[in-house]
Amino acid sequence: MRHGPTIAVLLILGALLLAAQPSHGAPRQWRNGDHSWNFAAPARGSEGKSQAADAAGSAVYIVRLSTAPPLSEYRGGIAGYPATATWDDGSDEEENDDDRVPEMLLSADDSAAEGGESDSEPESVDLDDTNGDHPFPNATAPAPAPADAAPQGSAAASARGGGSGSGGCPRHRLRLSMDRPQVAAFASLLQRQQAQVASEAGVGDGDLLYSYKHTSNGFAARLTARQAWRLQRNPAVASVRRSRVFQRQTSDSPKFLGLPGKVWPAVGGQSKAGDGTVVGVIDTGIWPEHPSFSDKGFSSNLPSGWKGKCEQSSTFRCNNKLIGAKAFYGGFQRASGKPTLTNDWLTPRDADGHGTWCAGAAAGNPVGLQGGGQVSGMAPAARIAAYKVFWTDRSSGNMYADESDIIAAVNQGVADGVDVLSLSLGGLDPNDNYFNDLAFMRANAAGVFVAFAAGNAGAPGRSQGAAYRTVANFAPFFLTVGASTIARGASLASAAAAASTQSLPLNAIAGAASTNSTVSCNGTGSGNSTGNNGTLPGDGSAMPGGNFSSGDGSSLTFTADGGITFATSSSSAPVVADFSSRGPLLPPSATAQAPQPGNAILKPDIIGPGVDLLAAAPGKKIGETGALARLSGTSMATPHLAGLAALIIQKYPNWSPAQVMSAMMTTARVTDTASSPIKSSSGGEATPWEMGAGHVFPPAMLDPGLTYDARDKDYQNFLAGQDLTRAKREFPGVALSPLAVRNLNLPTITLPRLQGSIQVTRTVTNVGGSQSTYSVSGKAPAGVKVTVAPKSLTVGAGQKESYTMTFTVDTPSNDFKYGYIVWADNQGHSVRSPLVVQPLSR
């Protein structure tokens, strides 16, 4: 019998089958953004190996799917995604406005077209030909219109969450559709898809930590390298990456910011400031008994969009002020073992104090001080939702948050219906990339304003591995906040609420010291500062008013009643804090020596009060009302900006998060209380890399005149400009048009390594309530010629107009140069944007 042909055929078939199998010998490299790992494929015969046997080599991973959008982008199968029968709940209900493509999904070009175009060439002007010494526009800001005098058709003149105000499109589409059967059916579909993908990779139910449906379509799970390898090979998976670790970024600021005189009256007074809004704080939890969170005077009628709950127990209760609370520790527990509970609780209760402080600074009630005065949050009438993500590691004793827990908290906050999320956390990862922050982009798409801390790494070179920049949290879809000092000289009491049972033990200290003795506090310390036999613990262990960070030369003076008088050698404020992280921030793929032309975003966006400030602190045992603590950090600045955002949202509920950011940034101060340029901690003039657009100036932010808007589609195109292949995986079915970073519609313009000439386009929206004509002025960066066309803009109420700037290198330099552009009208509006250019060559 001849077997030659048969054997040959079998050999060929066998070779084809082997070629079709995954290679089990050689390592397979896969990339997650700019992270790369080599995973060896699993050995043959290991498919039946138990998860327990692999546990030693497992870790927490975050997996995102490319099969469908998350709920924040769900529009009944429209919104650029293909409609499928599985998205339908089977009802005969007709589509309503909630299922139509909202304006927020228009591209930047479509939005700009609404303002109309002219067939003639616009008249241009060189910035050098304008008033280059244009004073800071808001040194004397116009008083914002009273709350009862909102422009006709503005958001403030209509019911919250409905109508179309000056911002253009109703906010919180997600809120309005959360109870719809179609949305519930789609959420169920996402969870089934996730479960199927996980099962195909051999991931058991016991290893699934979170199902993300609101700001991501994905899940967090404890995976072995083999399981991660299998998931990455699945075409339904957009990305697989290790969960990262985040650290905390750790006094009459309302008066310093001008809230009592001009801002609170514009929204109905301090007792109404923030009314109708919900501020979510993702941090170390909250101390619910503190008077900052008392619901005295608060109605039981919660904001209409609120859908959240409180994770209550016999020892933790919410109320009509603190309306939501939840603890997240699944990722932390799987990565590090159970949290250390010697000094903590597996509830939203705060054992550290960081989260309690931040919640109080953002939206805490006014709390009186023994020596007179008060401590108040920026939006004291806002409701609070606390999400606890920080825990203490048993082995190291360090407190940190796992990224999977943070994303779960963001998802929960969006589902609950918060208006603002404050995150005083961060981590300096030189390989970070914009795609890692997609959960926050989706929160933005759902109408939630997000504020992040810039970090406490200080100037470049101060921290390990940060030779070029230290700023963290650099994506364009959230506000990144740096820290500054405030004016001193006011007499403060002993940092304890009148109703508190945990008063600051200053009387005992003062008794050992001479009256009016002075204690100098130079530098940040965990040690003690002493003087005249009196001792102040710098670590706060004996008094919540510790944690002093007074590198500006401030001193403390005891008074006879046990209070403290704070004084400073500086006669003006603000000053950029020494610890506040700086830019420049460049794309992860660009080195310090060769950043990609035009691909940069100015970060931090803005600075705010963050040095030696008082806010709420926990008690020592359950049932105590707590005290007040004096802390410093960009952690402290962030909730200030989050609370201020709540005031803007209260007045203009239809504005997008980008418009809220724009209102803060374009009205920010660049001069101090002495009308001199804001200084850096080094004593020199602060640059935009240190202070962003400047210091927040609330008296002007409620009436900015023009805003720079960006919506979900703009951010999708921006990400497509970073990595089109990955963007297609993340946004399946969406028509993407890659957008250069320089043309993302931000209120800042940054151009590193500029060679020759380049054009930049921006679009503004008139939110001033009536048609107005704006003229341009400004100052070109040294060595750069800047031409603006047109030189004036006439913009109707609620309408958009665009302008183009041409940057041409005149005198090359390796250094960044700084300028600004101002659009001003005759109604008191001045809209300022910093210009940051590195004129490398002609």
PDB file of N, CA and C in Angstrom, residues 468 586 593-600 742 749-760 780-787 805-817 835-842:
ATOM      1  N   TYR A 468      12.176  66.408  34.140  1.00  0.00           N
ATOM      2  CA  TYR A 468      11.616  67.390  33.210  1.00  0.00           C
ATOM      3  C   TYR A 468      10.315  67.994  33.701  1.00  0.00           C
ATOM      4  N   LEU A 586       4.834  67.095  28.787  1.00  0.00           N
ATOM      5  CA  LEU A 586       4.933  66.726  27.379  1.00  0.00           C
ATOM      6  C   LEU A 586       4.392  65.314  27.195  1.00  0.00           C
ATOM      7  N   GLN A 593      14.349  65.926  25.554  1.00  0.00           N
ATOM      8  CA  GLN A 593      15.185  66.523  24.510  1.00  0.00           C
ATOM      9  C   GLN A 593      14.436  66.703  23.191  1.00  0.00           C
ATOM     10  N   ALA A 594      13.415  65.910  22.952  1.00  0.00           N
ATOM     11  CA  ALA A 594      12.761  65.979  21.641  1.00  0.00           C
ATOM     12  C   ALA A 594      11.258  65.804  21.743  1.00  0.00           C
ATOM     13  N   PRO A 595      10.561  66.718  22.394  1.00  0.00           N
ATOM     14  CA  PRO A 595       9.098  66.625  22.413  1.00  0.00           C
ATOM     15  C   PRO A 595       8.518  66.840  21.030  1.00  0.00           C
ATOM     16  N   GLN A 596       7.404  66.238  20.752  1.00  0.00           N
ATOM     17  CA  GLN A 596       6.790  66.361  19.440  1.00  0.00           C
ATOM     18  C   GLN A 596       6.217  67.761  19.248  1.00  0.00           C
ATOM     19  N   PRO A 597       6.429  68.368  18.084  1.00  0.00           N
ATOM     20  CA  PRO A 597       5.984  69.753  17.855  1.00  0.00           C
ATOM     21  C   PRO A 597       4.490  69.909  18.071  1.00  0.00           C
ATOM     22  N   GLY A 598       4.115  70.894  18.871  1.00  0.00           N
ATOM     23  CA  GLY A 598       2.709  71.226  19.049  1.00  0.00           C
ATOM     24  C   GLY A 598       1.957  70.340  19.998  1.00  0.00           C
ATOM     25  N   ASN A 599       2.530  69.187  20.377  1.00  0.00           N
ATOM     26  CA  ASN A 599       1.777  68.253  21.205  1.00  0.00           C
ATOM     27  C   ASN A 599       2.053  68.496  22.677  1.00  0.00           C
ATOM     28  N   ALA A 600       1.412  69.490  23.253  1.00  0.00           N
ATOM     29  CA  ALA A 600       1.578  69.779  24.671  1.00  0.00           C
ATOM     30  C   ALA A 600       0.345  70.487  25.190  1.00  0.00           C
ATOM     31  N   ARG A 742      -2.798  71.077  19.540  1.00  0.00           N
ATOM     32  CA  ARG A 742      -2.838  72.545  19.536  1.00  0.00           C
ATOM     33  C   ARG A 742      -4.203  73.086  19.142  1.00  0.00           C
ATOM     34  N   ILE A 749      -2.873  78.046  25.076  1.00  0.00           N
ATOM     35  CA  ILE A 749      -2.191  77.627  23.849  1.00  0.00           C
ATOM     36  C   ILE A 749      -0.734  77.357  24.190  1.00  0.00           C
ATOM     37  N   THR A 750      -0.260  76.147  23.871  1.00  0.00           N
ATOM     38  CA  THR A 750       1.093  75.711  24.204  1.00  0.00           C
ATOM     39  C   THR A 750       1.742  75.097  22.972  1.00  0.00           C
ATOM     40  N   LEU A 751       2.915  75.591  22.613  1.00  0.00           N
ATOM     41  CA  LEU A 751       3.609  75.139  21.408  1.00  0.00           C
ATOM     42  C   LEU A 751       5.075  74.863  21.722  1.00  0.00           C
ATOM     43  N   PRO A 752       5.435  73.630  22.085  1.00  0.00           N
ATOM     44  CA  PRO A 752       6.847  73.310  22.289  1.00  0.00           C
ATOM     45  C   PRO A 752       7.548  73.060  20.962  1.00  0.00           C
ATOM     46  N   ARG A 753       8.839  73.373  20.923  1.00  0.00           N
ATOM     47  CA  ARG A 753       9.695  73.080  19.759  1.00  0.00           C
ATOM     48  C   ARG A 753       9.087  73.621  18.469  1.00  0.00           C
ATOM     49  N   LEU A 754       8.631  74.850  18.513  1.00  0.00           N
ATOM     50  CA  LEU A 754       8.065  75.469  17.316  1.00  0.00           C
ATOM     51  C   LEU A 754       9.165  75.735  16.299  1.00  0.00           C
ATOM     52  N   GLN A 755       8.931  75.287  15.072  1.00  0.00           N
ATOM     53  CA  GLN A 755       9.862  75.520  13.974  1.00  0.00           C
ATOM     54  C   GLN A 755       9.121  76.199  12.840  1.00  0.00           C
ATOM     55  N   GLY A 756       9.603  77.381  12.450  1.00  0.00           N
ATOM     56  CA  GLY A 756       8.961  78.109  11.368  1.00  0.00           C
ATOM     57  C   GLY A 756       7.663  78.744  11.818  1.00  0.00           C
ATOM     58  N   SER A 757       6.571  78.342  11.153  1.00  0.00           N
ATOM     59  CA  SER A 757       5.281  78.976  11.408  1.00  0.00           C
ATOM     60  C   SER A 757       4.199  77.917  11.551  1.00  0.00           C
ATOM     61  N   ILE A 758       3.189  78.219  12.356  1.00  0.00           N
ATOM     62  CA  ILE A 758       2.096  77.273  12.557  1.00  0.00           C
ATOM     63  C   ILE A 758       0.831  78.048  12.907  1.00  0.00           C
ATOM     64  N   GLN A 759      -0.326  77.483  12.554  1.00  0.00           N
ATOM     65  CA  GLN A 759      -1.610  78.124  12.851  1.00  0.00           C
ATOM     66  C   GLN A 759      -2.364  77.345  13.927  1.00  0.00           C
ATOM     67  N   VAL A 760      -3.086  78.083  14.742  1.00  0.00           N
ATOM     68  CA  VAL A 760      -3.897  77.519  15.814  1.00  0.00           C
ATOM     69  C   VAL A 760      -5.288  78.141  15.735  1.00  0.00           C
ATOM     70  N   ALA A 780       2.897  89.167  22.621  1.00  0.00           N
ATOM     71  CA  ALA A 780       3.481  87.994  21.983  1.00  0.00           C
ATOM     72  C   ALA A 780       4.662  87.492  22.813  1.00  0.00           C
ATOM     73  N   PRO A 781       4.872  86.173  22.876  1.00  0.00           N
ATOM     74  CA  PRO A 781       6.070  85.659  23.537  1.00  0.00           C
ATOM     75  C   PRO A 781       7.324  86.200  22.862  1.00  0.00           C
ATOM     76  N   ALA A 782       8.367  86.444  23.624  1.00  0.00           N
ATOM     77  CA  ALA A 782       9.615  86.985  23.085  1.00  0.00           C
ATOM     78  C   ALA A 782      10.151  86.079  21.988  1.00  0.00           C
ATOM     79  N   GLY A 783      10.557  86.687  20.870  1.00  0.00           N
ATOM     80  CA  GLY A 783      11.121  85.928  19.757  1.00  0.00           C
ATOM     81  C   GLY A 783      10.097  85.302  18.852  1.00  0.00           C
ATOM     82  N   VAL A 784       8.808  85.635  19.050  1.00  0.00           N
ATOM     83  CA  VAL A 784       7.737  85.034  18.254  1.00  0.00           C
ATOM     84  C   VAL A 784       6.816  86.133  17.744  1.00  0.00           C
ATOM     85  N   LYS A 785       6.484  86.088  16.462  1.00  0.00           N
ATOM     86  CA  LYS A 785       5.488  86.989  15.897  1.00  0.00           C
ATOM     87  C   LYS A 785       4.138  86.278  15.928  1.00  0.00           C
ATOM     88  N   VAL A 786       3.125  86.949  16.458  1.00  0.00           N
ATOM     89  CA  VAL A 786       1.796  86.351  16.581  1.00  0.00           C
ATOM     90  C   VAL A 786       0.786  87.241  15.870  1.00  0.00           C
ATOM     91  N   THR A 787       0.068  86.662  14.930  1.00  0.00           N
ATOM     92  CA  THR A 787      -0.969  87.377  14.196  1.00  0.00           C
ATOM     93  C   THR A 787      -2.322  86.744  14.489  1.00  0.00           C
ATOM     94  N   MET A 805      -4.857  82.044  15.075  1.00  0.00           N
ATOM     95  CA  MET A 805      -3.611  82.680  15.463  1.00  0.00           C
ATOM     96  C   MET A 805      -2.473  82.027  14.689  1.00  0.00           C
ATOM     97  N   THR A 806      -1.602  82.855  14.127  1.00  0.00           N
ATOM     98  CA  THR A 806      -0.424  82.369  13.415  1.00  0.00           C
ATOM     99  C   THR A 806       0.817  82.719  14.221  1.00  0.00           C
ATOM    100  N   PHE A 807       1.595  81.700  14.565  1.00  0.00           N
ATOM    101  CA  PHE A 807       2.824  81.869  15.342  1.00  0.00           C
ATOM    102  C   PHE A 807       4.019  81.656  14.423  1.00  0.00           C
ATOM    103  N   THR A 808       4.919  82.627  14.366  1.00  0.00           N
ATOM    104  CA  THR A 808       6.097  82.553  13.508  1.00  0.00           C
ATOM    105  C   THR A 808       7.339  82.861  14.333  1.00  0.00           C
ATOM    106  N   VAL A 809       8.360  81.996  14.226  1.00  0.00           N
ATOM    107  CA  VAL A 809       9.590  82.195  14.987  1.00  0.00           C
ATOM    108  C   VAL A 809      10.399  83.333  14.376  1.00  0.00           C
ATOM    109  N   ASP A 810      10.729  84.325  15.190  1.00  0.00           N
ATOM    110  CA  ASP A 810      11.622  85.414  14.793  1.00  0.00           C
ATOM    111  C   ASP A 810      13.026  85.191  15.324  1.00  0.00           C
ATOM    112  N   THR A 811      13.115  84.916  16.615  1.00  0.00           N
ATOM    113  CA  THR A 811      14.409  84.722  17.279  1.00  0.00           C
ATOM    114  C   THR A 811      14.403  83.367  17.966  1.00  0.00           C
ATOM    115  N   PRO A 812      15.124  82.383  17.420  1.00  0.00           N
ATOM    116  CA  PRO A 812      15.109  81.039  17.994  1.00  0.00           C
ATOM    117  C   PRO A 812      15.670  81.009  19.427  1.00  0.00           C
ATOM    118  N   SER A 813      15.158  80.069  20.204  1.00  0.00           N
ATOM    119  CA  SER A 813      15.608  79.883  21.581  1.00  0.00           C
ATOM    120  C   SER A 813      15.225  78.484  22.026  1.00  0.00           C
ATOM    121  N   ASN A 814      16.017  77.927  22.956  1.00  0.00           N
ATOM    122  CA  ASN A 814      15.673  76.633  23.527  1.00  0.00           C
ATOM    123  C   ASN A 814      14.717  76.767  24.704  1.00  0.00           C
ATOM    124  N   ASP A 815      14.511  78.001  25.156  1.00  0.00           N
ATOM    125  CA  ASP A 815      13.690  78.238  26.335  1.00  0.00           C
ATOM    126  C   ASP A 815      12.244  78.530  25.947  1.00  0.00           C
ATOM    127  N   PHE A 816      11.333  78.234  26.878  1.00  0.00           N
ATOM    128  CA  PHE A 816       9.937  78.609  26.681  1.00  0.00           C
ATOM    129  C   PHE A 816       9.783  80.107  26.912  1.00  0.00           C
ATOM    130  N   LYS A 817       8.966  80.726  26.081  1.00  0.00           N
ATOM    131  CA  LYS A 817       8.663  82.146  26.200  1.00  0.00           C
ATOM    132  C   LYS A 817       7.153  82.288  26.422  1.00  0.00           C
ATOM    133  N   LEU A 835      -0.150  82.250  26.508  1.00  0.00           N
ATOM    134  CA  LEU A 835       0.538  81.690  25.344  1.00  0.00           C
ATOM    135  C   LEU A 835       1.903  81.193  25.808  1.00  0.00           C
ATOM    136  N   VAL A 836       2.210  79.936  25.525  1.00  0.00           N
ATOM    137  CA  VAL A 836       3.468  79.324  25.951  1.00  0.00           C
ATOM    138  C   VAL A 836       4.121  78.718  24.712  1.00  0.00           C
ATOM    139  N   VAL A 837       5.272  79.272  24.320  1.00  0.00           N
ATOM    140  CA  VAL A 837       5.899  78.878  23.055  1.00  0.00           C
ATOM    141  C   VAL A 837       7.396  78.659  23.267  1.00  0.00           C
ATOM    142  N   GLN A 838       7.910  77.594  22.664  1.00  0.00           N
ATOM    143  CA  GLN A 838       9.352  77.359  22.611  1.00  0.00           C
ATOM    144  C   GLN A 838       9.798  77.571  21.164  1.00  0.00           C
ATOM    145  N   PRO A 839      10.319  78.755  20.824  1.00  0.00           N
ATOM    146  CA  PRO A 839      10.666  79.078  19.426  1.00  0.00           C
ATOM    147  C   PRO A 839      11.991  78.449  19.024  1.00  0.00           C
ATOM    148  N   LEU A 840      11.964  77.201  18.609  1.00  0.00           N
ATOM    149  CA  LEU A 840      13.197  76.434  18.426  1.00  0.00           C
ATOM    150  C   LEU A 840      14.009  76.879  17.222  1.00  0.00           C
ATOM    151  N   SER A 841      13.347  77.062  16.089  1.00  0.00           N
ATOM    152  CA  SER A 841      14.088  77.454  14.876  1.00  0.00           C
ATOM    153  C   SER A 841      13.149  78.110  13.891  1.00  0.00           C
ATOM    154  N   ARG A 842      13.728  78.899  12.972  1.00  0.00           N
ATOM    155  CA  ARG A 842      12.908  79.569  11.956  1.00  0.00           C
ATOM    156  C   ARG A 842      12.471  78.599  10.883  1.00  0.00           C
TER     157      ARG A 842
END
